[in-house]
Coordinates of C-alpha atoms in Angstrom, one line a residue:
Chain E
M1 CA 11.4 175.3 28.6
S2 CA 12.6 171.8 28.9
T3 CA 16.2 172.8 28.5
K4 CA 16.3 174.8 31.7
P5 CA 16.3 171.9 34.1
L6 CA 19.0 170.4 31.9
K7 CA 21.0 173.5 32.2
I8 CA 20.8 173.4 35.9
L9 CA 21.7 169.7 35.8
G10 CA 24.7 170.6 33.5
I11 CA 25.9 173.2 36.0
A12 CA 25.6 170.7 38.7
V13 CA 27.7 168.2 36.7
V14 CA 30.3 170.9 36.0
V15 CA 30.5 171.6 39.7
A16 CA 31.0 167.9 40.4
A17 CA 33.6 167.6 37.7
L18 CA 35.5 170.6 39.0
A19 CA 35.3 169.2 42.4
L20 CA 37.2 166.3 41.1
G21 CA 39.5 168.8 39.5
N22 CA 40.9 166.3 37.2
V23 CA 39.3 167.1 33.9
F24 CA 38.7 170.8 33.9
F25 CA 41.2 173.3 34.9
I26 CA 41.1 177.1 35.1
V27 CA 44.0 179.3 33.9
D28 CA 44.0 182.7 35.5
E29 CA 44.4 185.9 33.5
T30 CA 47.9 186.2 35.0
Q31 CA 48.9 182.7 33.8
T32 CA 49.6 180.5 30.9
A33 CA 49.5 176.7 31.1
L34 CA 50.9 173.7 29.5
V35 CA 49.3 170.3 29.5
V36 CA 52.0 167.7 30.0
Q37 CA 51.5 164.0 29.2
L38 CA 54.1 161.8 30.6
G39 CA 56.6 164.7 30.7
K40 CA 55.8 165.9 27.2
P41 CA 53.8 169.0 26.5
V42 CA 50.8 168.3 24.4
G43 CA 48.2 170.5 22.8
G44 CA 50.1 173.8 22.9
V45 CA 49.9 176.7 25.3
K46 CA 46.7 177.4 27.1
G47 CA 45.7 181.0 27.7
P48 CA 43.3 182.2 30.5
G49 CA 40.0 180.5 30.7
L50 CA 38.5 177.1 31.2
H51 CA 40.3 174.1 29.7
F52 CA 40.0 170.4 30.1
K53 CA 42.5 167.5 30.0
L54 CA 42.5 163.8 30.3
P55 CA 42.4 162.9 33.9
F56 CA 45.3 161.1 35.6
V57 CA 47.5 160.8 32.5
Q58 CA 47.9 164.5 31.9
N59 CA 48.8 167.1 34.3
V60 CA 49.0 170.9 34.1
I61 CA 52.0 173.2 34.6
T62 CA 51.1 176.8 35.0
Y63 CA 53.4 179.7 34.4
D64 CA 53.1 183.3 35.4
S65 CA 52.4 185.3 32.2
R66 CA 53.1 188.7 33.8
Y67 CA 56.3 190.7 33.7
L68 CA 58.4 189.3 36.4
E69 CA 61.1 190.9 38.5
Y70 CA 64.7 189.9 38.5
D71 CA 66.9 191.5 41.1
A72 CA 70.4 190.3 41.7
T73 CA 72.7 191.1 44.5
A74 CA 75.1 193.9 43.9
R75 CA 78.5 192.9 42.4
E76 CA 81.8 194.6 42.0
L77 CA 82.8 195.2 38.4
I78 CA 85.9 196.8 36.8
T79 CA 85.5 199.8 34.5
R80 CA 87.7 200.6 31.6
D81 CA 89.8 203.0 33.7
K82 CA 90.4 200.1 36.2
K83 CA 88.1 201.4 38.9
N84 CA 85.8 199.2 40.9
L85 CA 82.1 199.8 40.7
K86 CA 79.5 198.1 42.8
V87 CA 76.6 197.5 40.4
D88 CA 73.1 196.4 41.3
N89 CA 70.9 195.5 38.4
Y90 CA 67.4 194.6 38.0
A91 CA 65.4 193.4 35.1
R92 CA 61.8 192.8 34.0
W93 CA 61.2 189.7 32.0
R94 CA 58.4 187.5 30.8
I95 CA 57.9 183.9 29.8
S96 CA 57.0 184.5 26.2
D97 CA 57.2 181.0 25.0
P98 CA 56.1 178.6 27.7
L99 CA 56.9 175.6 25.6
T100 CA 60.5 176.5 25.0
F101 CA 60.7 177.7 28.6
Y102 CA 59.5 174.3 29.8
Q103 CA 61.9 172.4 27.7
T104 CA 65.0 174.6 28.6
V105 CA 64.8 176.0 32.1
R106 CA 61.6 174.3 33.5
D107 CA 60.7 176.8 36.1
E108 CA 61.3 180.3 37.4
M109 CA 64.1 179.3 39.6
G110 CA 66.0 177.9 36.6
A111 CA 65.1 181.0 34.7
Q112 CA 66.5 183.3 37.4
A113 CA 69.7 181.4 37.4
R114 CA 70.1 181.7 33.6
L115 CA 69.2 185.4 33.7
D116 CA 71.8 185.9 36.4
D117 CA 74.5 184.4 34.2
I118 CA 73.5 186.3 31.1
I119 CA 72.9 189.7 32.7
Y120 CA 76.1 189.5 34.8
S121 CA 78.3 188.7 31.8
Q122 CA 76.6 191.3 29.6
V123 CA 76.9 194.0 32.3
R124 CA 80.5 193.1 33.0
E125 CA 81.4 193.3 29.3
Q126 CA 79.6 196.6 28.7
L127 CA 80.9 198.3 31.8
G128 CA 84.4 197.3 30.9
R129 CA 84.1 199.4 27.8
Y130 CA 83.5 202.7 29.6
D131 CA 85.2 204.8 32.1
L132 CA 83.6 205.1 35.5
I133 CA 82.5 208.7 35.2
D134 CA 80.9 207.9 31.8
I135 CA 78.9 205.1 33.4
V136 CA 77.7 207.3 36.2
A137 CA 77.1 210.5 34.2
T138 CA 76.5 210.1 30.5
S139 CA 76.5 206.6 29.1
R140 CA 74.2 204.9 31.5
P141 CA 71.2 204.8 29.1
Q142 CA 73.4 203.6 26.3
I143 CA 74.9 200.8 28.5
M144 CA 71.4 199.8 29.7
A145 CA 70.0 199.7 26.2
D146 CA 72.9 197.6 25.0
V147 CA 72.7 195.2 27.9
T148 CA 69.0 194.9 27.5
R149 CA 69.3 194.2 23.8
R150 CA 72.0 191.6 24.1
T151 CA 70.4 189.9 27.2
A152 CA 67.1 189.7 25.3
E153 CA 68.9 188.0 22.4
S154 CA 70.5 185.5 24.7
A155 CA 67.4 184.8 26.7
R156 CA 65.2 184.2 23.7
Q157 CA 66.4 180.6 23.4
F158 CA 64.9 179.9 26.8
G159 CA 61.5 181.3 25.8
I160 CA 62.2 184.4 27.9
E161 CA 61.5 187.9 26.8
V162 CA 63.6 190.5 28.6
V163 CA 62.1 193.9 28.3
D164 CA 64.4 195.9 30.4
V165 CA 67.7 195.6 32.2
R166 CA 68.5 198.5 34.4
I167 CA 71.4 199.6 36.6
K168 CA 69.5 200.3 39.8
R169 CA 72.6 201.4 41.7
A170 CA 76.2 202.0 40.7
D171 CA 78.2 202.8 43.8
L172 CA 81.8 202.9 44.7
P173 CA 83.2 200.2 47.0
E174 CA 84.0 201.4 50.5
A175 CA 87.7 202.1 50.0
N176 CA 87.0 204.3 46.9
E177 CA 84.2 205.9 48.8
R178 CA 86.6 207.1 51.4
A179 CA 88.8 208.6 48.7
V180 CA 85.9 210.4 47.2
Y181 CA 84.9 211.8 50.6
A182 CA 88.5 213.0 51.1
R183 CA 88.4 214.7 47.7
M184 CA 85.0 216.3 48.4
K185 CA 86.4 217.6 51.6
A186 CA 89.4 219.1 49.9
E187 CA 87.3 220.7 47.2
R188 CA 85.0 222.2 49.8
T189 CA 88.0 223.5 51.8
R190 CA 89.4 225.1 48.7
Q191 CA 86.1 226.7 48.0
A192 CA 85.7 228.0 51.6
H193 CA 89.2 229.5 51.4
L194 CA 88.3 231.1 48.1
Y195 CA 85.1 232.6 49.5
R196 CA 86.9 233.9 52.6
S197 CA 89.8 235.5 50.7
E198 CA 87.3 236.9 48.2
G199 CA 85.6 238.5 51.2
E200 CA 89.0 239.9 52.3
E201 CA 89.7 241.1 48.9
V202 CA 86.4 243.0 48.6
A203 CA 86.7 244.4 52.1
R204 CA 90.2 245.7 51.5
Q205 CA 89.1 247.2 48.2
V206 CA 86.2 248.9 49.7
R207 CA 88.1 250.2 52.8
S208 CA 91.1 251.5 50.9
Q209 CA 88.8 253.1 48.3
A210 CA 87.0 254.9 51.2
D211 CA 90.3 255.9 52.8
K212 CA 91.5 257.2 49.5
E213 CA 88.4 259.2 49.0
V214 CA 88.6 260.6 52.5
A215 CA 92.2 261.7 51.9
I216 CA 91.4 263.3 48.6
I217 CA 88.4 265.1 50.0
L218 CA 90.4 266.5 52.9
A219 CA 93.3 267.4 50.7
E220 CA 91.1 269.2 48.3
A221 CA 89.4 270.9 51.1
Y222 CA 92.8 272.1 52.4
R223 CA 93.8 273.4 49.1
E224 CA 90.6 275.4 48.7
A225 CA 90.7 276.6 52.3
Q226 CA 94.3 277.8 51.9
G227 CA 93.4 279.5 48.7
T228 CA 90.5 281.2 50.3
R229 CA 92.6 282.3 53.3
G230 CA 95.2 283.6 50.9
E231 CA 92.6 285.6 49.1
G232 CA 91.6 287.0 52.4
D233 CA 95.2 287.9 53.3
A234 CA 95.8 289.4 49.8
A235 CA 92.6 291.5 49.9
A236 CA 93.4 292.7 53.4
T237 CA 97.0 293.6 52.4
R238 CA 95.7 295.5 49.4
I239 CA 93.2 297.4 51.4
Y240 CA 95.8 298.3 54.1
A241 CA 98.3 299.4 51.5
Q242 CA 95.8 301.6 49.7
A243 CA 94.8 303.3 52.9
F244 CA 98.2 303.7 54.6
N245 CA 100.0 304.8 51.5
R246 CA 98.1 308.1 51.7
D247 CA 100.3 309.2 54.6
R248 CA 103.1 306.9 55.4
E249 CA 104.6 309.0 58.1
F250 CA 101.3 309.4 60.0
Y251 CA 100.7 305.7 59.6
A252 CA 104.0 304.8 61.2
F253 CA 103.3 307.3 64.0
T254 CA 99.8 305.9 64.8
R255 CA 100.9 302.4 64.5
S256 CA 103.9 303.0 66.8
L257 CA 101.6 304.5 69.4
D258 CA 99.3 301.5 69.1
V259 CA 102.2 299.2 69.7
Y260 CA 103.4 301.2 72.7
S261 CA 100.0 301.0 74.3
R262 CA 99.7 297.3 73.6
A263 CA 103.2 296.3 74.3
F264 CA 103.4 297.3 78.0
K265 CA 101.5 295.2 80.4
D266 CA 100.3 296.0 83.9
K267 CA 103.1 296.4 86.4
D268 CA 105.8 296.6 83.9
V269 CA 108.6 298.7 85.3
L270 CA 109.6 301.5 83.1
V271 CA 112.8 303.3 83.8
L272 CA 112.3 306.8 82.4
S273 CA 114.6 309.7 82.3
P274 CA 113.0 312.9 83.5
E275 CA 114.8 314.6 80.7
G276 CA 112.3 313.3 78.2
E277 CA 110.0 315.5 76.3
L278 CA 107.1 313.9 78.0
F279 CA 108.1 315.3 81.4
Q280 CA 109.0 318.7 80.2
Y281 CA 106.1 320.2 82.0
L282 CA 106.8 318.1 85.0
R283 CA 110.2 319.7 85.2
A284 CA 109.0 323.1 84.4
A285 CA 106.3 322.8 87.0
G286 CA 103.7 323.7 84.4
L287 CA 105.2 327.0 83.6
P288 CA 105.5 328.1 80.0
R289 CA 109.0 328.4 78.7
Chain Y
M1 CA 48.0 194.2 48.3
S2 CA 44.8 196.2 48.5
W3 CA 42.5 194.1 46.5
K4 CA 40.4 191.3 47.7
E5 CA 39.3 188.0 46.1
G6 CA 35.5 187.6 46.3
G7 CA 32.9 190.0 47.2
G8 CA 33.5 193.6 48.1
G9 CA 33.6 194.7 51.7
F10 CA 31.3 197.0 53.6
G11 CA 31.0 200.7 53.7
G12 CA 30.6 201.1 50.0
G13 CA 28.3 203.7 48.6
G14 CA 24.8 202.5 47.7
G15 CA 24.2 201.9 44.1
P16 CA 21.0 201.9 42.2
R17 CA 20.3 198.3 43.0
D18 CA 19.8 196.7 46.3
P19 CA 21.2 193.2 46.6
L20 CA 17.9 192.0 48.2
E21 CA 16.1 193.2 45.1
I22 CA 18.4 191.2 43.0
L23 CA 17.6 188.2 45.1
E24 CA 13.9 188.8 44.8
E25 CA 14.3 189.0 41.1
L26 CA 16.3 185.8 41.0
K27 CA 13.7 184.1 43.1
G28 CA 11.1 185.4 40.7
R29 CA 13.1 184.0 37.8
F30 CA 13.3 180.6 39.3
Q31 CA 9.7 180.6 40.3
G32 CA 9.0 181.6 36.7
R33 CA 11.0 178.7 35.5
F34 CA 9.0 176.3 37.5
S35 CA 5.7 178.0 36.7
G36 CA 5.1 178.7 40.4
A37 CA 4.9 175.0 41.1
V38 CA 7.5 173.2 43.2
P39 CA 8.5 170.0 41.4
G40 CA 9.8 167.1 43.3
G41 CA 8.6 168.4 46.6
L42 CA 11.2 168.5 49.3
V43 CA 14.2 167.7 47.1
G44 CA 13.3 170.5 44.8
I45 CA 13.1 172.9 47.7
V46 CA 16.5 171.9 49.0
I47 CA 18.0 172.3 45.6
L48 CA 16.3 175.6 45.2
V49 CA 17.5 176.9 48.6
A50 CA 21.0 175.6 47.8
L51 CA 20.9 177.4 44.4
L52 CA 19.7 180.6 46.1
V53 CA 22.5 180.4 48.6
W54 CA 25.0 179.7 45.9
A55 CA 23.6 182.6 43.8
A56 CA 23.9 184.9 46.8
T57 CA 27.6 184.4 47.1
G58 CA 27.9 186.2 43.7
I59 CA 26.8 189.5 45.2
Y60 CA 29.6 191.9 45.6
I61 CA 29.9 195.7 46.3
V62 CA 32.4 197.9 44.5
N63 CA 33.4 200.8 46.8
P64 CA 33.7 204.3 45.3
D65 CA 37.5 204.1 45.3
E66 CA 37.5 200.8 43.6
V67 CA 36.6 199.1 40.3
G68 CA 35.4 195.6 40.0
V69 CA 37.3 193.3 37.6
V70 CA 35.4 190.2 36.9
K71 CA 37.1 187.0 35.6
R72 CA 35.2 184.1 34.1
F73 CA 37.1 180.9 34.6
G74 CA 40.1 183.0 35.3
K75 CA 39.9 185.0 32.0
Y76 CA 39.2 188.7 32.2
S77 CA 35.6 189.3 31.3
R78 CA 34.4 192.8 32.4
T79 CA 35.1 195.9 34.5
T80 CA 32.3 197.2 36.8
A81 CA 31.8 200.6 38.2
P82 CA 31.2 201.3 42.0
G83 CA 28.0 200.0 43.4
P84 CA 26.5 196.6 44.2
H85 CA 26.8 193.9 41.5
W86 CA 26.4 190.3 41.0
H87 CA 28.6 187.8 39.3
V88 CA 28.1 184.2 38.5
P89 CA 29.4 182.6 41.7
Y90 CA 32.4 180.4 42.2
P91 CA 33.7 178.6 40.3
V92 CA 32.5 180.3 37.2
E93 CA 33.4 183.9 37.9
S94 CA 35.5 185.7 40.5
V95 CA 36.0 189.4 41.1
L96 CA 38.9 191.6 42.1
T97 CA 38.4 195.0 43.5
P98 CA 41.6 197.0 43.3
K99 CA 41.6 200.5 44.9
V100 CA 42.2 202.7 41.9
T101 CA 41.8 206.2 43.3
Q102 CA 44.0 205.4 46.3
V103 CA 47.2 207.3 46.2
R104 CA 50.2 205.0 46.7
R105 CA 53.6 206.1 47.9
V106 CA 57.1 204.7 47.8
E107 CA 59.7 206.1 50.1
V108 CA 63.3 205.8 48.9
G109 CA 66.3 206.5 51.1
F110 CA 64.2 206.7 54.2
R111 CA 61.2 205.1 55.9
T112 CA 58.5 206.7 58.0
V113 CA 58.7 204.9 61.3
A114 CA 55.9 206.7 62.9
S115 CA 53.6 209.1 61.0
G116 CA 53.3 211.0 64.2
P117 CA 53.0 213.8 65.0
P118 CA 55.8 214.1 65.6
A119 CA 56.7 212.0 62.5
R120 CA 59.8 209.9 62.9
F121 CA 61.9 208.8 60.0
Q122 CA 64.6 206.2 59.6
R123 CA 67.3 206.8 57.1
V124 CA 68.3 204.1 54.7
P125 CA 71.8 205.2 53.5
A126 CA 72.2 202.3 51.1
E127 CA 69.3 203.6 49.0
A128 CA 69.9 207.3 49.6
L129 CA 73.6 207.6 48.7
M130 CA 74.3 208.1 45.1
L131 CA 77.0 209.3 42.7
T132 CA 76.8 212.6 40.9
G133 CA 78.2 213.5 37.5
D134 CA 81.3 215.0 39.0
E135 CA 82.1 211.9 41.1
N136 CA 80.8 213.3 44.3
I137 CA 78.3 211.5 46.6
V138 CA 75.1 212.9 47.8
S139 CA 72.3 211.6 49.9
C140 CA 68.9 211.9 48.2
E141 CA 65.7 211.0 50.1
F142 CA 62.6 211.1 47.9
I143 CA 59.1 209.9 47.6
V144 CA 57.2 208.7 44.6
Q145 CA 53.4 209.2 44.6
Y146 CA 51.5 207.1 42.1
R147 CA 48.1 205.6 41.4
V148 CA 46.6 202.9 39.3
R149 CA 45.8 204.2 35.8
D150 CA 44.6 201.0 34.3
A151 CA 43.3 198.3 36.7
Q152 CA 43.5 195.5 34.1
Q153 CA 47.2 196.1 33.4
F154 CA 47.9 196.7 37.1
L155 CA 46.3 193.3 38.0
F156 CA 47.3 191.2 35.1
R157 CA 50.4 192.5 33.4
V158 CA 53.0 192.9 36.1
R159 CA 53.8 190.9 39.2
D160 CA 54.5 193.1 42.2
P161 CA 53.8 196.4 40.5
D162 CA 54.7 198.3 43.7
G163 CA 58.1 196.6 43.7
A164 CA 58.5 197.6 40.1
V165 CA 57.8 201.2 41.0
R166 CA 60.4 201.1 43.7
A167 CA 63.1 199.6 41.6
A168 CA 62.5 201.8 38.7
A169 CA 62.3 204.9 40.9
E170 CA 65.7 204.2 42.3
A171 CA 67.2 203.6 38.9
S172 CA 65.7 206.7 37.4
M173 CA 66.7 209.0 40.3
R174 CA 70.3 207.7 40.2
E175 CA 70.5 208.1 36.5
I176 CA 69.3 211.7 36.6
V177 CA 71.5 212.6 39.6
G178 CA 74.4 211.0 37.8
R179 CA 73.9 213.6 35.0
N180 CA 74.1 216.5 37.4
L181 CA 76.9 218.2 39.3
V182 CA 76.9 217.9 43.1
D183 CA 76.3 221.6 43.6
D184 CA 73.4 221.6 41.3
V185 CA 71.8 218.6 43.0
L186 CA 72.1 220.3 46.3
T187 CA 70.8 223.7 45.2
E188 CA 69.1 225.0 42.1
Q189 CA 68.6 221.9 40.0
R190 CA 66.3 220.1 42.4
E191 CA 63.1 221.1 40.6
K192 CA 64.5 219.9 37.3
I193 CA 65.8 216.6 38.8
Q194 CA 62.4 215.9 40.2
I195 CA 60.7 216.5 36.9
E196 CA 63.2 214.6 34.8
S197 CA 63.3 211.5 37.1
G198 CA 59.5 211.5 37.2
D199 CA 59.3 211.4 33.4
L200 CA 62.0 208.8 33.2
L201 CA 60.2 206.7 35.8
Q202 CA 56.9 207.0 33.9
N203 CA 58.5 206.0 30.6
T204 CA 60.1 203.0 32.3
L205 CA 56.9 201.8 33.9
N206 CA 55.0 202.3 30.6
I207 CA 57.4 199.7 29.1
Y208 CA 56.4 197.3 31.8
E209 CA 52.7 197.9 31.1
G210 CA 52.0 198.2 34.8
G211 CA 49.0 200.5 34.4
I212 CA 50.6 202.9 36.7
Q213 CA 50.4 206.7 36.7
I214 CA 53.1 208.6 38.4
D215 CA 51.7 211.7 40.2
F216 CA 55.1 213.1 41.1
V217 CA 58.6 212.4 42.4
R218 CA 59.5 214.7 45.2
L219 CA 63.0 215.1 46.8
Q220 CA 62.3 215.3 50.5
D221 CA 65.8 215.9 51.6
V222 CA 69.1 216.2 49.7
Y223 CA 72.3 216.6 51.7
P224 CA 75.9 215.8 51.6
P225 CA 77.0 212.6 53.3
D226 CA 77.7 212.8 57.0
Q227 CA 81.5 212.3 56.4
V228 CA 81.7 215.6 54.5
I229 CA 78.8 217.6 55.8
D230 CA 81.0 219.8 58.0
S231 CA 83.1 220.9 55.1
F232 CA 79.9 221.8 53.1
R233 CA 78.7 223.8 56.1
D234 CA 82.0 225.5 56.3
V235 CA 81.6 226.5 52.7
A236 CA 78.2 228.0 53.5
S237 CA 79.6 229.9 56.4
A238 CA 82.6 231.0 54.3
R239 CA 80.1 232.5 51.8
E240 CA 78.5 234.2 54.7
D241 CA 81.8 235.4 56.0
R242 CA 82.5 236.9 52.5
E243 CA 79.2 238.8 52.7
R244 CA 80.0 239.9 56.3
L245 CA 83.4 241.2 55.4
R246 CA 82.0 243.1 52.5
N247 CA 79.2 244.6 54.6
E248 CA 81.6 245.6 57.3
A249 CA 83.9 247.3 54.8
E250 CA 81.0 249.1 53.3
A251 CA 79.8 250.1 56.8
Y252 CA 83.3 251.5 57.4
A253 CA 83.2 253.4 54.1
N254 CA 79.7 254.7 54.9
D255 CA 81.0 255.9 58.3
I256 CA 84.1 257.7 57.3
L257 CA 83.1 259.2 53.9
P258 CA 80.3 261.5 55.1
K259 CA 82.3 262.5 58.1
S260 CA 85.2 263.5 56.0
R261 CA 82.9 265.4 53.7
G262 CA 81.6 267.2 56.7
E263 CA 85.2 267.9 57.9
A264 CA 86.0 269.3 54.4
A265 CA 83.0 271.6 54.5
E266 CA 84.0 272.7 58.0
R267 CA 87.5 273.6 56.8
L268 CA 86.2 275.5 53.8
N269 CA 83.8 277.4 55.9
Q270 CA 86.5 278.3 58.4
A271 CA 88.6 279.5 55.5
L272 CA 85.7 281.6 54.1
A273 CA 85.2 283.0 57.6
Y274 CA 88.9 283.8 57.8
R275 CA 88.8 285.6 54.5
A276 CA 85.7 287.5 55.4
T277 CA 87.2 288.4 58.7
K278 CA 90.5 289.5 57.2
V279 CA 88.9 291.6 54.6
A280 CA 86.4 293.2 57.0
T281 CA 89.1 293.9 59.5
A282 CA 91.3 295.5 56.9
E283 CA 88.4 297.6 55.6
G284 CA 87.5 298.6 59.1
D285 CA 91.1 299.5 60.0
A286 CA 91.5 301.3 56.7
A287 CA 88.3 303.3 57.2
R288 CA 89.3 304.2 60.7
F289 CA 92.7 305.3 59.5
E290 CA 91.3 307.3 56.7
A291 CA 88.8 309.0 59.0
L292 CA 91.6 309.8 61.4
L293 CA 93.8 311.0 58.6
K294 CA 91.2 313.4 57.4
E295 CA 91.0 315.0 60.8
Y296 CA 94.8 314.9 61.2
E297 CA 95.3 316.8 58.0
Q298 CA 93.0 319.5 59.4
A299 CA 95.3 320.1 62.4
K300 CA 98.5 318.1 62.2
E301 CA 100.5 319.3 65.1
V302 CA 97.8 319.3 67.7
T303 CA 96.5 315.9 66.7
R304 CA 99.9 314.4 66.8
R305 CA 100.6 315.7 70.2
R306 CA 97.2 314.6 71.5
L307 CA 97.6 311.1 70.1
Y308 CA 101.0 310.8 71.5
L309 CA 99.9 311.9 75.0
D310 CA 96.9 309.7 74.9
A311 CA 99.1 306.7 74.1
M312 CA 101.6 307.7 76.7
G313 CA 98.9 308.1 79.3
D314 CA 97.7 304.7 78.5
V315 CA 101.1 303.2 78.8
L316 CA 102.1 305.0 81.9
S317 CA 98.9 304.3 83.7
K318 CA 99.6 300.6 83.5
A319 CA 103.3 300.6 84.3
K320 CA 105.3 301.1 87.3
I321 CA 107.5 304.1 86.7
V322 CA 111.0 304.5 87.9
M323 CA 112.6 307.8 87.3
A324 CA 116.3 307.8 86.6
D325 CA 118.5 310.6 85.6
G326 CA 119.4 310.1 82.1
K327 CA 122.8 311.9 82.6
G328 CA 125.4 309.4 83.7
G329 CA 127.3 310.0 86.9
S330 CA 124.7 312.0 88.7
G331 CA 125.0 309.5 91.6
V332 CA 121.3 309.7 92.3
L333 CA 120.0 306.1 92.8
P334 CA 116.3 305.7 93.0
V335 CA 115.0 303.6 95.8
L336 CA 112.8 301.0 94.2
P337 CA 110.0 299.1 95.9
L338 CA 111.1 295.5 96.0
D339 CA 107.8 294.1 94.7
A340 CA 108.5 296.0 91.5
F341 CA 111.1 293.3 90.7
A342 CA 109.2 290.3 91.8
P343 CA 107.3 289.5 88.6
R344 CA 109.9 290.1 86.0
E345 CA 113.3 291.5 85.3
V346 CA 113.7 295.0 84.5
K347 CA 114.9 295.8 81.2

């Protein structure tokens, strides 16, 4: 019971002390801190929570303990096949050892500059071992893994842990870009020509096939038709021969008469001799001889 | 950033406890502590009021789409569910309320200028243009949708998690597109590319411990660069030309083939008709002749003469007749009507 007012009093004192801000300090969950006495770190690394220090002679340096971004401007590099490539990297890193970090690079600015040097030289070295197309198409993960590993090794001495270096962009410089566009155009033109002539090819095949079939159909029809007509002619000839052979003389006679009656047209002029047998009765005036 | 230092805002869903109740309870506690009596008179009251006001600043509300993350002296202490809560006020504890269910979005290769309607977009070629595995260039515009999976990691493990998502998204998409051929990227591999780059992105972010869950990566628009788009379109129209030519040819075939089959059938039928006609005619003529022959054999002389005279009658009735003495030198010349010679020559 009697401790409670004391507690309240204690809290009040804490408030007062914090207001002074010179003894207690708070390290956020996202930070680590070093207590520096006259430029020398003392008492190790402070994690999140409430800590205290000696007022005035000691001061606090806080570092971000999260994964931090590093994003350099894109740079042109040369690949193994002597092509230029505009590479834009980024990395994620962390201050893993604030003590070493403080002693070597001091602050984030310094760290970024160091990372810049390390990453650039690593990327340049690794990219120089591959051809451009490999960098773009197949070896990218390998390159990034190598660069990450080596960068991490080099950065460790600064209390920096590099978790990932990535090629964000790998593009061609403008001059090469134009060449690529020209090649793309040429490839497309080639393809377009191919498609069109394939169309022509198919069309001609189909048309000529159709023409051929039509010709064959008509020719076969002609053959069969002529055969059929021939059969008709043959049959008719046989029938006539059978019939007329029974009395050839009479056949010749009737056919001749048919021819006479068909041969002369209206108004044909016939010059007849009255001596003919036909006019015998005309001459004889109908009298029997 | 979508989280706020200090107490939650308004509009949160009501929880089981009303802040006023908590206040009452607190007051009760204090009153309990001083056994209902007010020690020290006025000073005591002032201190009490000050304490109450201070305590009230610890009330915060976590909205349904948030979680509360409480830090004690900067160190993570606990996570609270939606609803009203209380934390020990400044400077002991503080609270962050990140929106965890909120869907976040990164646009790569373009930016939405106005969400519309009509929506307007601005292209960002520097982000969109990328190399394919056959050294072509395509423009890929895509969005990444993600959410906070782990509020603690999201808040405490990565600085600028959204920036991390953007950078990693660009890197993964370019890596995946770089493994594919330009034609595949533009056509049938889009689905696969989305899935693969999403997986790669998720794995990358897991390395960073960002507490981020990728919902999906979606390619909004994939097209050839402006410099070459015409030739790509020409290829498409060439493909259509190919189909058109084929179709036209097949239409031609479909037109002439049946017609020729019809024509063939026609010719065959004509031939059949000819044969039938020929045979029937012959049979008819033969039958007629045989019938006539039968009668003729009965009375040869008479029939002959009759037939002859019939025929002559037929002939002579049609013709113009000129009588001329068959014996030469008779000197008799027939006088012929002139019109007899008009139509044709006399033979």
